[in-house]
Short mmCIF file of C-alpha atoms and ligand atoms in Angstrom, two decimals:
data_model
loop_
_atom_site.label_atom_id
_atom_site.label_comp_id
_atom_site.label_asym_id
_atom_site.label_seq_id
_atom_site.Cartn_x
_atom_site.Cartn_y
_atom_site.Cartn_z
CA MET N 8 -61.96 47.51 -33.12
CA SER N 9 -63.31 45.59 -30.21
CA THR N 10 -61.21 44.70 -27.23
CA VAL N 11 -61.63 42.21 -24.45
CA ALA N 12 -59.13 43.85 -22.14
CA GLN N 13 -60.57 44.50 -18.74
CA PRO N 14 -59.07 47.02 -16.33
CA GLY N 15 -56.80 45.30 -13.85
CA SER N 16 -56.47 42.06 -15.84
CA ASN N 17 -53.28 40.83 -17.59
CA GLU N 18 -55.07 41.20 -20.81
CA ALA N 19 -55.05 45.00 -20.38
CA ASN N 20 -51.35 44.86 -21.38
CA LEU N 21 -52.11 43.34 -24.71
CA PRO N 22 -51.49 45.93 -27.44
CA SER N 23 -54.45 46.48 -29.66
CA ALA N 24 -52.19 46.69 -32.72
CA SER N 25 -51.47 43.00 -32.63
CA LEU N 26 -55.11 42.14 -32.11
CA ALA N 27 -56.01 44.12 -35.17
CA LEU N 28 -54.50 41.33 -37.20
CA ILE N 29 -56.81 38.82 -35.57
CA PRO N 30 -60.27 39.34 -37.02
CA ASP N 31 -62.29 37.08 -34.75
CA LEU N 32 -63.07 38.10 -31.16
CA ALA N 33 -63.00 34.56 -29.78
CA GLN N 34 -59.65 34.08 -31.37
CA GLN N 35 -58.39 37.29 -29.78
CA LEU N 36 -59.46 35.94 -26.44
CA ARG N 37 -57.48 32.75 -26.98
CA VAL N 38 -54.42 34.81 -27.82
CA PHE N 39 -54.82 36.80 -24.63
CA LYS N 40 -55.08 33.69 -22.59
CA THR N 41 -52.14 32.07 -24.27
CA LEU N 42 -49.93 35.10 -23.90
CA SER N 43 -50.95 35.93 -20.38
CA SER N 44 -49.93 32.42 -19.34
CA ILE N 45 -46.52 32.83 -20.94
CA ILE N 46 -43.73 34.44 -19.01
CA ASP N 47 -40.31 35.69 -20.21
CA TYR N 48 -40.29 36.59 -23.94
CA ALA N 49 -43.70 36.03 -25.46
CA TYR N 50 -44.78 36.44 -29.09
CA THR N 51 -47.11 35.06 -31.73
CA PHE N 52 -46.89 34.43 -35.49
CA ASP N 53 -49.42 34.19 -38.26
CA SER N 54 -49.46 31.43 -40.85
CA GLY N 55 -46.98 33.39 -42.97
CA GLY N 56 -44.44 33.26 -40.14
CA ARG N 57 -44.89 36.98 -39.41
CA PHE N 58 -44.93 38.49 -35.94
CA LEU N 59 -48.47 39.11 -34.72
CA TYR N 60 -47.40 40.19 -31.28
CA SER N 61 -44.31 40.57 -29.10
CA ASN N 62 -44.26 41.41 -25.42
CA GLN N 63 -42.13 44.25 -24.09
CA ALA N 64 -39.32 41.98 -22.89
CA LEU N 65 -38.55 40.79 -26.42
CA LEU N 66 -38.90 44.31 -27.83
CA ASP N 67 -36.35 45.50 -25.28
CA LEU N 68 -33.98 42.70 -26.21
CA LEU N 69 -34.29 43.48 -29.90
CA GLY N 70 -34.14 47.24 -29.23
CA LEU N 71 -37.24 47.81 -31.38
CA ARG N 72 -40.73 49.23 -31.05
CA LEU N 73 -43.80 47.06 -31.47
CA ASP N 74 -44.73 48.57 -34.82
CA GLU N 75 -41.21 47.78 -36.09
CA VAL N 76 -41.76 44.09 -35.30
CA ILE N 77 -45.38 43.37 -36.13
CA GLY N 78 -45.81 41.86 -39.60
CA LYS N 79 -42.11 41.02 -39.94
CA THR N 80 -40.47 37.60 -40.19
CA PHE N 81 -37.28 36.65 -38.34
CA LEU N 82 -35.41 37.24 -41.60
CA GLU N 83 -36.35 40.92 -41.49
CA LEU N 84 -35.38 41.44 -37.86
CA PRO N 85 -31.94 41.72 -36.19
CA TYR N 86 -31.13 37.98 -36.07
CA PRO N 87 -28.03 36.32 -37.60
CA ILE N 88 -29.10 34.90 -40.92
CA ASP N 89 -28.51 31.22 -40.12
CA LEU N 90 -30.51 31.55 -36.87
CA ALA N 91 -33.31 33.48 -38.62
CA VAL N 92 -33.57 30.77 -41.30
CA LYS N 93 -33.71 28.06 -38.68
CA LEU N 94 -36.39 29.84 -36.60
CA GLN N 95 -38.49 30.58 -39.65
CA ALA N 96 -38.35 26.94 -40.74
CA GLN N 97 -39.41 25.82 -37.26
CA ILE N 98 -42.45 28.14 -37.31
CA GLU N 99 -43.47 26.64 -40.66
CA GLN N 100 -42.93 23.18 -39.21
CA VAL N 101 -45.39 23.87 -36.37
CA PHE N 102 -48.07 24.97 -38.85
CA ALA N 103 -47.42 21.91 -41.01
CA THR N 104 -47.13 19.24 -38.31
CA LYS N 105 -49.35 20.75 -35.56
CA GLN N 106 -46.58 19.74 -33.17
CA LYS N 107 -44.72 22.08 -30.88
CA VAL N 108 -40.99 22.69 -31.34
CA ILE N 109 -38.64 22.98 -28.37
CA ASP N 110 -35.09 24.10 -28.98
CA GLU N 111 -32.36 26.31 -27.63
CA THR N 112 -29.89 28.76 -29.09
CA SER N 113 -27.30 31.32 -28.22
CA TYR N 114 -28.03 34.88 -29.33
CA ILE N 115 -26.22 38.22 -29.22
CA SER N 116 -28.66 41.11 -29.10
CA PRO N 117 -28.08 44.31 -31.14
CA ALA N 118 -26.98 45.93 -27.84
CA GLY N 119 -24.31 43.22 -27.48
CA VAL N 120 -26.02 41.21 -24.71
CA VAL N 121 -24.78 37.63 -24.97
CA GLY N 122 -27.24 35.00 -23.79
CA TYR N 123 -28.36 31.44 -24.10
CA TYR N 124 -32.06 30.87 -24.67
CA GLU N 125 -34.54 28.02 -24.57
CA TYR N 126 -37.68 28.49 -26.69
CA ILE N 127 -40.96 26.75 -27.42
CA PHE N 128 -43.09 27.31 -30.50
CA ASN N 129 -46.60 26.09 -29.69
CA PRO N 130 -49.48 25.59 -32.12
CA VAL N 131 -52.69 27.51 -31.26
CA PHE N 132 -55.67 25.72 -32.78
CA GLY N 133 -58.82 27.30 -34.24
CA SER N 134 -62.33 25.85 -33.86
CA ASP N 135 -61.82 23.87 -37.10
CA GLY N 136 -58.78 22.08 -35.60
CA ALA N 137 -56.31 23.84 -37.91
CA VAL N 138 -53.32 25.75 -36.53
CA GLU N 139 -54.35 29.39 -36.50
CA MET N 140 -51.16 30.83 -35.13
CA VAL N 141 -47.99 29.92 -33.31
CA ALA N 142 -47.38 31.17 -29.79
CA GLY N 143 -43.73 31.44 -28.85
CA SER N 144 -42.09 31.71 -25.52
CA THR N 145 -38.39 32.17 -24.88
CA ARG N 146 -36.55 31.98 -21.58
CA GLU N 147 -33.02 33.00 -20.90
CA VAL N 148 -31.12 30.00 -19.51
CA SER N 149 -27.55 31.37 -19.62
CA HIS N 150 -27.13 30.67 -15.92
CA ARG N 151 -28.39 27.08 -16.21
CA LYS N 152 -26.26 26.54 -19.31
CA ARG N 153 -23.17 27.82 -17.51
CA ASN N 154 -23.95 25.51 -14.59
CA GLU N 155 -24.36 22.60 -16.98
CA GLU N 156 -21.01 23.43 -18.55
CA ILE N 157 -19.33 23.66 -15.14
CA GLN N 158 -20.97 20.42 -14.08
CA GLY N 159 -19.84 18.79 -17.31
CA GLN N 160 -16.28 19.96 -16.64
CA LEU N 161 -16.45 18.75 -13.05
CA ALA N 162 -17.82 15.40 -14.18
CA ALA N 163 -14.96 15.14 -16.68
CA ILE N 164 -12.44 15.94 -13.93
CA VAL N 165 -14.04 13.39 -11.59
CA ASP N 166 -14.05 10.76 -14.30
CA SER N 167 -10.46 11.38 -15.35
CA SER N 168 -9.23 11.20 -11.75
CA ASP N 169 -6.94 8.33 -10.78
CA ASP N 170 -8.60 8.26 -7.36
CA ALA N 171 -11.96 6.68 -6.65
CA ILE N 172 -14.50 9.47 -6.05
CA ILE N 173 -17.71 8.22 -4.53
CA SER N 174 -20.62 10.06 -2.95
CA LYS N 175 -23.20 8.56 -0.65
CA ASP N 176 -26.32 9.74 1.13
CA LEU N 177 -26.76 9.85 4.89
CA ASP N 178 -28.02 6.25 4.88
CA GLY N 179 -24.71 5.12 3.41
CA ILE N 180 -26.20 4.43 -0.03
CA ILE N 181 -23.91 5.18 -2.98
CA VAL N 182 -25.13 8.01 -5.21
CA THR N 183 -22.20 8.55 -7.60
CA TRP N 184 -19.31 6.31 -8.64
CA ASN N 185 -16.52 7.36 -11.02
CA PHE N 186 -14.37 5.34 -13.48
CA ALA N 187 -11.44 5.09 -11.08
CA ALA N 188 -13.76 3.58 -8.45
CA SER N 189 -14.63 0.84 -10.98
CA ARG N 190 -10.95 0.28 -11.74
CA ILE N 191 -9.87 0.20 -8.08
CA PHE N 192 -12.75 -1.81 -6.59
CA GLY N 193 -13.80 -3.88 -9.62
CA TYR N 194 -17.52 -2.98 -9.49
CA THR N 195 -19.29 -1.10 -12.32
CA SER N 196 -21.31 2.01 -11.50
CA ASP N 197 -24.51 0.06 -12.32
CA GLU N 198 -23.61 -2.45 -9.63
CA MET N 199 -22.79 0.17 -7.03
CA ILE N 200 -25.15 3.13 -7.46
CA GLY N 201 -27.99 2.46 -5.02
CA ALA N 202 -25.95 -0.16 -3.15
CA PRO N 203 -24.70 0.26 0.43
CA LEU N 204 -21.13 1.52 0.76
CA LEU N 205 -20.54 -1.14 3.44
CA ARG N 206 -20.10 -3.60 0.57
CA LEU N 207 -16.57 -2.16 0.23
CA VAL N 208 -15.75 -2.34 3.95
CA PRO N 209 -14.29 -5.50 5.51
CA LEU N 210 -16.58 -6.93 8.20
CA ASN N 211 -14.20 -6.14 11.05
CA LEU N 212 -14.05 -2.46 9.99
CA HIS N 213 -17.81 -1.80 9.72
CA HIS N 214 -17.59 0.34 12.86
CA GLU N 215 -15.38 2.79 10.90
CA GLU N 216 -18.31 3.69 8.66
CA ASP N 217 -20.46 4.59 11.70
CA GLU N 218 -17.66 6.82 12.96
CA ILE N 219 -17.25 8.46 9.54
CA LEU N 220 -21.02 9.02 9.32
CA ALA N 221 -21.10 10.64 12.78
CA LYS N 222 -18.27 12.98 11.75
CA MET N 223 -20.07 13.87 8.52
CA LYS N 224 -23.30 14.66 10.38
CA ALA N 225 -21.27 16.98 12.61
CA GLY N 226 -19.95 18.71 9.46
CA GLU N 227 -16.36 17.51 10.03
CA ARG N 228 -13.92 16.47 7.33
CA ILE N 229 -11.59 13.46 7.39
CA LYS N 230 -8.23 13.83 5.68
CA HIS N 231 -5.84 11.10 4.56
CA TYR N 232 -7.19 8.29 6.71
CA GLU N 233 -5.38 5.03 5.89
CA THR N 234 -7.52 1.92 6.02
CA THR N 235 -8.37 -1.28 4.23
CA ARG N 236 -11.23 -1.83 1.82
CA LEU N 237 -12.56 -4.82 -0.09
CA ARG N 238 -12.47 -5.39 -3.83
CA LYS N 239 -15.16 -7.26 -5.73
CA ASP N 240 -12.87 -10.30 -5.98
CA GLY N 241 -12.65 -10.38 -2.16
CA SER N 242 -9.05 -9.16 -2.00
CA ASN N 243 -8.04 -6.34 0.33
CA ILE N 244 -6.73 -3.00 -0.78
CA VAL N 245 -5.01 -0.34 1.33
CA VAL N 246 -6.50 3.11 0.66
CA ALA N 247 -6.06 6.66 1.92
CA LEU N 248 -9.49 8.24 2.39
CA THR N 249 -10.54 11.87 2.38
CA VAL N 250 -14.19 12.28 3.30
CA SER N 251 -16.15 15.54 3.20
CA PRO N 252 -19.79 16.34 3.95
CA ILE N 253 -22.04 17.37 1.05
CA ARG N 254 -24.56 20.18 1.74
CA ASN N 255 -27.63 21.17 -0.27
CA SER N 256 -28.30 24.77 -1.34
CA ASN N 257 -29.79 25.46 2.12
CA GLY N 258 -26.58 24.34 3.80
CA ILE N 259 -28.11 21.12 5.15
CA ILE N 260 -25.82 18.07 5.11
CA ILE N 261 -27.32 15.49 2.76
CA GLY N 262 -24.44 13.06 2.33
CA SER N 263 -20.71 12.80 1.93
CA SER N 264 -18.11 12.49 -0.77
CA LYS N 265 -15.24 10.13 -0.45
CA ILE N 266 -11.93 10.18 -2.30
CA ALA N 267 -10.10 6.87 -2.01
CA ARG N 268 -6.50 6.63 -3.19
CA ASP N 269 -5.04 3.17 -3.75
CA ILE N 270 -1.83 3.11 -1.71
CA SER N 271 -1.29 -0.67 -1.73
CA GLY N 272 1.78 -0.26 -3.93
CA PRO N 273 3.64 2.22 -1.68
CA LYS N 274 2.47 0.32 1.42
CA ASN N 275 3.82 -2.98 0.10
CA MET N 276 7.08 -1.34 -0.79
CA GLU N 277 7.26 0.22 2.69
CA ARG N 278 6.62 -3.20 4.28
CA LEU N 279 9.25 -4.89 2.12
CA LEU N 280 11.79 -2.22 3.00
CA ILE N 281 11.06 -2.56 6.72
CA GLN N 282 11.30 -6.35 6.43
CA ALA N 283 14.58 -6.15 4.48
CA GLU N 284 15.98 -3.79 7.11
CA LYS N 285 14.88 -6.11 9.93
CA ILE N 286 16.50 -9.09 8.22
CA ALA N 287 19.72 -7.21 7.63
CA THR N 288 19.80 -6.11 11.27
CA MET N 289 19.08 -9.65 12.39
CA GLY N 290 21.89 -10.95 10.17
CA ARG N 291 24.41 -8.51 11.60
CA MET N 292 23.27 -9.28 15.13
CA ALA N 293 23.43 -13.04 14.58
CA ALA N 294 26.93 -12.87 13.11
CA THR N 295 28.14 -10.77 16.06
CA ILE N 296 26.59 -13.05 18.70
CA ALA N 297 27.83 -16.21 16.96
CA HIS N 298 31.31 -14.77 16.93
CA GLU N 299 31.13 -13.70 20.61
CA ILE N 300 29.80 -17.08 21.78
CA ASN N 301 31.87 -19.36 19.61
CA ASN N 302 35.21 -17.96 20.72
CA PRO N 303 34.79 -18.62 24.49
CA LEU N 304 33.10 -21.92 23.61
CA ALA N 305 36.16 -23.05 21.66
CA ALA N 306 38.39 -21.95 24.54
CA VAL N 307 36.31 -23.88 27.12
CA THR N 308 36.29 -26.99 24.88
CA ASN N 309 40.09 -26.84 24.66
CA LEU N 310 40.43 -26.34 28.40
CA ILE N 311 38.24 -29.37 29.10
CA PHE N 312 40.34 -31.41 26.69
CA LEU N 313 43.49 -30.34 28.58
CA ALA N 314 41.85 -30.95 31.97
CA LYS N 315 40.87 -34.46 30.89
CA GLY N 316 44.50 -35.20 29.96
CA SER N 317 45.85 -34.01 33.28
CA SER N 318 43.30 -35.89 35.40
CA ALA N 319 43.59 -39.25 33.69
CA ASP N 320 44.16 -40.96 37.08
CA ASN N 321 40.87 -39.66 38.54
CA GLN N 322 38.12 -41.61 36.75
CA ASP N 323 35.26 -39.58 38.25
CA THR N 324 36.78 -36.31 37.06
CA VAL N 325 37.33 -37.74 33.57
CA ARG N 326 33.68 -38.91 33.49
CA TYR N 327 32.42 -35.47 34.55
CA LEU N 328 34.66 -33.74 32.03
CA THR N 329 33.51 -36.10 29.26
CA THR N 330 29.87 -35.27 30.05
CA ALA N 331 30.74 -31.57 30.13
CA GLU N 332 32.43 -32.00 26.74
CA HIS N 333 29.26 -33.59 25.28
CA GLU N 334 27.06 -30.87 26.69
CA LEU N 335 29.38 -28.21 25.29
CA ALA N 336 29.31 -29.90 21.89
CA ARG N 337 25.54 -29.73 22.05
CA VAL N 338 25.62 -26.04 22.95
CA SER N 339 28.00 -25.23 20.14
CA HIS N 340 25.84 -27.29 17.76
CA LEU N 341 22.74 -25.33 18.86
CA THR N 342 24.58 -22.03 18.56
CA ARG N 343 25.59 -22.84 15.04
CA GLN N 344 22.04 -23.89 14.24
CA THR N 345 20.28 -20.89 15.66
CA LEU N 346 22.82 -18.22 14.99
CA GLY N 347 24.48 -19.48 11.88
CA TYR N 348 21.54 -18.87 9.49
CA TYR N 349 23.38 -16.27 7.62
CA ARG N 350 26.49 -18.27 6.94
CA ASP N 351 26.30 -20.74 4.12
CA THR N 352 27.94 -23.64 5.90
CA GLY N 353 25.74 -26.34 4.37
CA ALA N 354 28.17 -28.91 2.94
CA HIS N 355 26.15 -31.82 1.52
CA SER N 356 26.48 -35.44 2.52
CA ALA N 357 24.32 -38.57 2.83
CA VAL N 358 21.95 -37.90 5.71
CA ASN N 359 20.05 -40.60 7.56
CA CYS N 360 16.76 -38.86 8.39
CA PHE N 361 15.74 -41.34 11.16
CA GLU N 362 18.96 -40.69 13.06
CA LEU N 363 18.85 -36.97 12.52
CA ILE N 364 15.25 -36.63 13.73
CA ASN N 365 15.98 -38.84 16.75
CA GLU N 366 18.93 -36.59 17.60
CA VAL N 367 16.75 -33.49 17.43
CA VAL N 368 14.02 -35.17 19.51
CA ARG N 369 16.65 -35.89 22.15
CA VAL N 370 17.30 -32.15 22.53
CA TYR N 371 13.61 -31.64 23.41
CA GLU N 372 13.30 -34.84 25.45
CA SER N 373 12.95 -33.24 28.87
CA LYS N 374 10.24 -30.80 27.65
CA ILE N 375 8.40 -33.63 25.91
CA GLN N 376 8.37 -35.67 29.10
CA ASN N 377 7.46 -32.78 31.42
CA ARG N 378 4.44 -31.87 29.32
CA GLY N 379 3.26 -35.45 28.96
CA ILE N 380 3.61 -35.38 25.19
CA VAL N 381 3.33 -38.83 23.61
CA LEU N 382 5.74 -39.30 20.75
CA GLU N 383 4.73 -41.65 17.95
CA ARG N 384 7.31 -42.42 15.30
CA VAL N 385 6.31 -44.26 12.14
CA TYR N 386 9.42 -44.68 10.03
CA ASP N 387 9.28 -46.63 6.76
CA PRO N 388 12.66 -47.50 5.28
CA ILE N 389 13.93 -44.76 2.98
CA PRO N 390 17.25 -44.09 1.25
CA SER N 391 19.61 -41.44 2.63
CA LEU N 392 19.05 -37.86 1.56
CA ILE N 393 21.92 -35.97 0.00
CA ALA N 394 21.60 -32.79 2.03
CA SER N 395 23.18 -30.41 4.49
CA LYS N 396 22.96 -32.12 7.85
CA GLY N 397 23.19 -28.83 9.75
CA GLU N 398 20.39 -27.25 7.73
CA LEU N 399 18.09 -30.27 8.00
CA THR N 400 18.71 -30.31 11.76
CA GLN N 401 17.58 -26.73 11.87
CA VAL N 402 14.42 -27.53 9.88
CA PHE N 403 13.42 -30.49 12.05
CA SER N 404 14.33 -28.61 15.20
CA SER N 405 12.11 -25.58 14.34
CA ILE N 406 9.13 -27.78 13.50
CA ILE N 407 9.42 -30.01 16.57
CA ALA N 408 9.99 -26.99 18.85
CA ASN N 409 6.78 -25.42 17.53
CA SER N 410 4.80 -28.61 18.16
CA VAL N 411 6.16 -28.89 21.68
CA ASP N 412 5.30 -25.21 22.33
CA ALA N 413 1.77 -25.79 21.00
CA MET N 414 1.10 -28.64 23.48
CA PRO N 415 1.69 -27.20 26.96
CA ASP N 416 -0.77 -29.70 28.41
CA GLY N 417 0.35 -32.72 26.44
CA GLY N 418 -0.97 -34.46 23.37
CA ARG N 419 0.42 -36.62 20.65
CA LEU N 420 3.25 -35.76 18.28
CA ARG N 421 3.36 -38.14 15.37
CA ILE N 422 6.42 -38.17 13.13
CA GLY N 423 6.06 -40.16 9.94
CA ILE N 424 8.70 -40.86 7.31
CA LYS N 425 7.90 -42.66 4.08
CA GLN N 426 8.91 -42.93 0.49
CA LEU N 427 6.29 -41.39 -1.79
CA SER N 428 7.78 -42.58 -5.09
CA ALA N 429 11.09 -43.57 -6.60
CA VAL N 430 12.09 -39.92 -6.52
CA GLU N 431 10.43 -38.43 -3.43
CA ILE N 432 10.26 -38.93 0.31
CA GLU N 433 7.83 -37.40 2.80
CA ILE N 434 8.43 -36.42 6.42
CA CYS N 435 5.33 -35.52 8.42
CA PHE N 436 5.00 -33.89 11.84
CA GLU N 437 1.46 -33.92 13.24
CA ASP N 438 0.67 -32.47 16.63
CA GLN N 439 -2.51 -32.12 18.66
CA GLY N 440 -1.63 -28.63 19.83
CA ILE N 441 -3.66 -25.42 19.93
CA GLY N 442 -3.55 -25.03 16.14
CA ILE N 443 -3.18 -21.85 14.06
CA SER N 444 -6.14 -19.58 13.27
CA ALA N 445 -6.94 -18.87 9.61
CA LYS N 446 -5.91 -15.24 10.19
CA ASN N 447 -2.45 -16.28 11.39
CA LEU N 448 -2.00 -19.15 8.98
CA VAL N 449 -1.24 -16.74 6.12
CA LYS N 450 1.46 -15.04 8.19
CA VAL N 451 3.43 -17.90 9.74
CA PHE N 452 6.05 -17.90 6.98
CA GLU N 453 6.62 -14.17 7.30
CA PRO N 454 9.84 -13.28 9.11
CA PHE N 455 9.32 -12.10 12.68
CA PHE N 456 5.72 -13.21 12.89
CA THR N 457 5.24 -14.80 16.29
CA THR N 458 2.39 -15.27 18.75
CA LYS N 459 4.81 -16.15 21.53
CA GLY N 460 5.75 -12.64 22.63
CA ASN N 461 9.29 -12.47 23.98
CA LEU N 462 9.61 -16.24 23.85
CA GLY N 463 9.62 -16.41 20.06
CA THR N 464 11.53 -14.58 17.35
CA GLY N 465 9.19 -15.63 14.57
CA ILE N 466 11.90 -16.83 12.23
CA GLY N 467 11.71 -20.61 12.79
CA LEU N 468 9.25 -21.42 10.00
CA TRP N 469 10.53 -18.69 7.74
CA ILE N 470 14.06 -20.16 7.80
CA ALA N 471 12.77 -23.76 7.70
CA LYS N 472 10.78 -23.12 4.52
CA GLN N 473 13.75 -21.47 2.84
CA LEU N 474 16.08 -24.31 3.77
CA VAL N 475 13.62 -26.97 2.55
CA GLU N 476 13.19 -25.12 -0.74
CA LYS N 477 16.96 -24.73 -1.00
CA HIS N 478 17.06 -28.55 -0.98
CA GLY N 479 14.51 -28.64 -3.82
CA GLY N 480 11.75 -29.68 -1.40
CA GLN N 481 8.39 -28.30 -0.32
CA LEU N 482 7.02 -27.39 3.10
CA LYS N 483 3.24 -27.52 3.49
CA LEU N 484 1.44 -26.58 6.66
CA SER N 485 -2.18 -27.16 7.59
CA SER N 486 -3.86 -26.50 10.88
CA SER N 487 -7.15 -26.58 12.72
CA VAL N 488 -8.30 -24.67 15.81
CA THR N 489 -11.57 -26.60 16.14
CA SER N 490 -11.84 -27.50 19.77
CA GLY N 491 -11.51 -31.24 20.37
CA CYS N 492 -9.56 -31.86 17.16
CA SER N 493 -7.16 -28.93 16.98
CA GLY N 494 -3.64 -29.46 15.76
CA THR N 495 -1.06 -28.68 13.14
CA SER N 496 0.49 -30.81 10.46
CA VAL N 497 3.73 -29.95 8.69
CA ARG N 498 4.52 -31.99 5.61
CA LEU N 499 7.96 -31.96 4.03
CA VAL N 500 8.56 -33.49 0.63
CA PHE N 501 12.17 -33.91 -0.53
CA PRO N 502 13.36 -35.13 -3.92
CA LEU N 503 15.73 -38.08 -3.85
CA VAL N 504 17.12 -37.37 -7.29
CA ARG N 505 17.95 -33.69 -7.52
CA GLU N 506 17.51 -31.69 -10.69
CA ARG N 507 20.70 -30.32 -12.15
CA ASN N 508 19.85 -26.64 -11.49
CA ALA N 509 18.54 -27.41 -7.98
CA MET N 510 21.83 -29.15 -7.27
CA SER N 511 23.77 -26.13 -8.32
CA LYS N 512 21.82 -23.93 -5.92
CA VAL N 513 23.04 -25.76 -2.82
N1 ATP I 725 2.80 -26.51 15.47
C1 ATP I 725 2.28 -25.30 15.70
N2 ATP I 725 1.16 -25.17 16.45
C2 ATP I 725 0.61 -23.96 16.71
N3 ATP I 725 1.12 -22.80 16.24
C3 ATP I 725 2.23 -22.86 15.49
C4 ATP I 725 2.86 -24.09 15.17
N4 ATP I 725 3.92 -23.82 14.39
C5 ATP I 725 3.97 -22.49 14.23
N5 ATP I 725 2.95 -21.90 14.88
C6 ATP I 725 2.62 -20.48 14.90
O1 ATP I 725 3.43 -19.84 13.94
C7 ATP I 725 4.16 -18.78 14.53
C8 ATP I 725 5.49 -18.65 13.81
O2 ATP I 725 6.28 -19.79 14.04
P1 ATP I 725 7.83 -19.66 13.97
O3 ATP I 725 8.40 -20.97 14.27
O4 ATP I 725 8.18 -19.05 12.67
O5 ATP I 725 8.15 -18.59 15.09
P2 ATP I 725 8.09 -18.77 16.66
O6 ATP I 725 7.97 -20.20 17.02
O7 ATP I 725 7.05 -17.86 17.16
O8 ATP I 725 9.50 -18.19 17.07
P3 ATP I 725 10.95 -18.88 16.78
O9 ATP I 725 11.60 -17.96 15.83
O10 ATP I 725 11.57 -18.93 18.08
O11 ATP I 725 10.69 -20.21 16.19
C9 ATP I 725 4.26 -19.15 15.98
O12 ATP I 725 4.45 -18.03 16.80
C10 ATP I 725 2.92 -19.83 16.22
O13 ATP I 725 1.92 -18.88 16.45
MG1 MG I 726 9.22 -21.60 16.19
#
């Protein structure tokens, strides 16, 4: 038997027994080359699907000697029958199709070693182009398989999470995006993978991302950081973020993972509770103050009445006391207006809106004059409104007070009253004041929202809107802060003929 093995070459390891089955020297050489280039478990088969050769690694796994393997098929070796049948069929397939077969399988060796293996059956062609033999190579991939299983489990956990779990690289580009992220932010993973994370961050919070990135690069973690993010539809969402750096196998930070929990629901509830508590406190406070002020006020009114009676012969004194009486009536009227919100005093009667607005304007007359505000009244004839005079006074008073406050350096306040249709009237207040920014415009009807510091309580518009709606009407506010044409317009629309259920509400 001839051999091509050279001392010191890989081929020296090739057992001559297997080569004995290969008659042609050139063919033997090809087998050497094939096998020497194969690592892990290496073996060859003849056209009958019998082992021509097996390297030592496979012999060790099978617990057999070479002569116990050579010339045998899988069916005659220690393989489970279904696996042996499958492998044998695949060998035949390679001979028939001249195509390699790649597959994987689990296998328990006779010594009880459990493993997962990936194998390739490759055709080895002769000079005539036919498949002369099949060279097989098997690699144990138990570790990779286990990792794949763990990764699959982790992916399932990530995808079943209720929280958005997103990872991004150090350039802020999104790398992974789970189902919850799609549900919470409204973007699909196709839309977001490869996109910048800043797409989710409101413009005024972009600096946060730089800070988060700096922390990540320093290997720090951020826990339960409450902030606002943007949904695809442009709406805001309050989230609690936990951000952690991601390291590669060498420990180098390559990105970060972000868990975002939607806490809009609890936040809204918290806000509503705080607001309800504030309102309740305000109500209690208002009732107490109204009580404290109204009692001495009633006493002083009575005393003035008595004083007037006993000084009937002194005309000057009577005149002074009469003026004092009027002023006191005004104070008690204002007290009831501003402090009586929480008492439902609103008995309904026919209200003449011109007169009522003129009365309210009179209260602000000195401020209007001092600031150089020009008042323009355009009143078309309208029928009386059936309404609560006290409540309408409060509405007009809040709106006019706001306009006066908004024009510290003067301007025009136009009050227009007209009949819109047989069933509706409109009352308009248009000022040329500082206007309301878009950011504040959405908040002006919230209780306690004020830009006036200690000078405002922030309940004027909130109460006014409620009272208008209580009368079946609507309050609409528009405003501009554009310099040169800034100003605010408040439009009230009241029904003249009230619906039955609206009537019953008042
Ligand atoms: N005509 C207006 N021009 C400019 N800003 C206005 C006008 N009306 C309301 N605002 C803005 O809306 C906010 C809320 O108004 P609102 O009347 O509810 O409260 P306030 O005037 O601040 O306090 P108060 O409870 O004393 O009325 C104001 O602080 C102001 O910023
Ligand atoms: Mg106000």
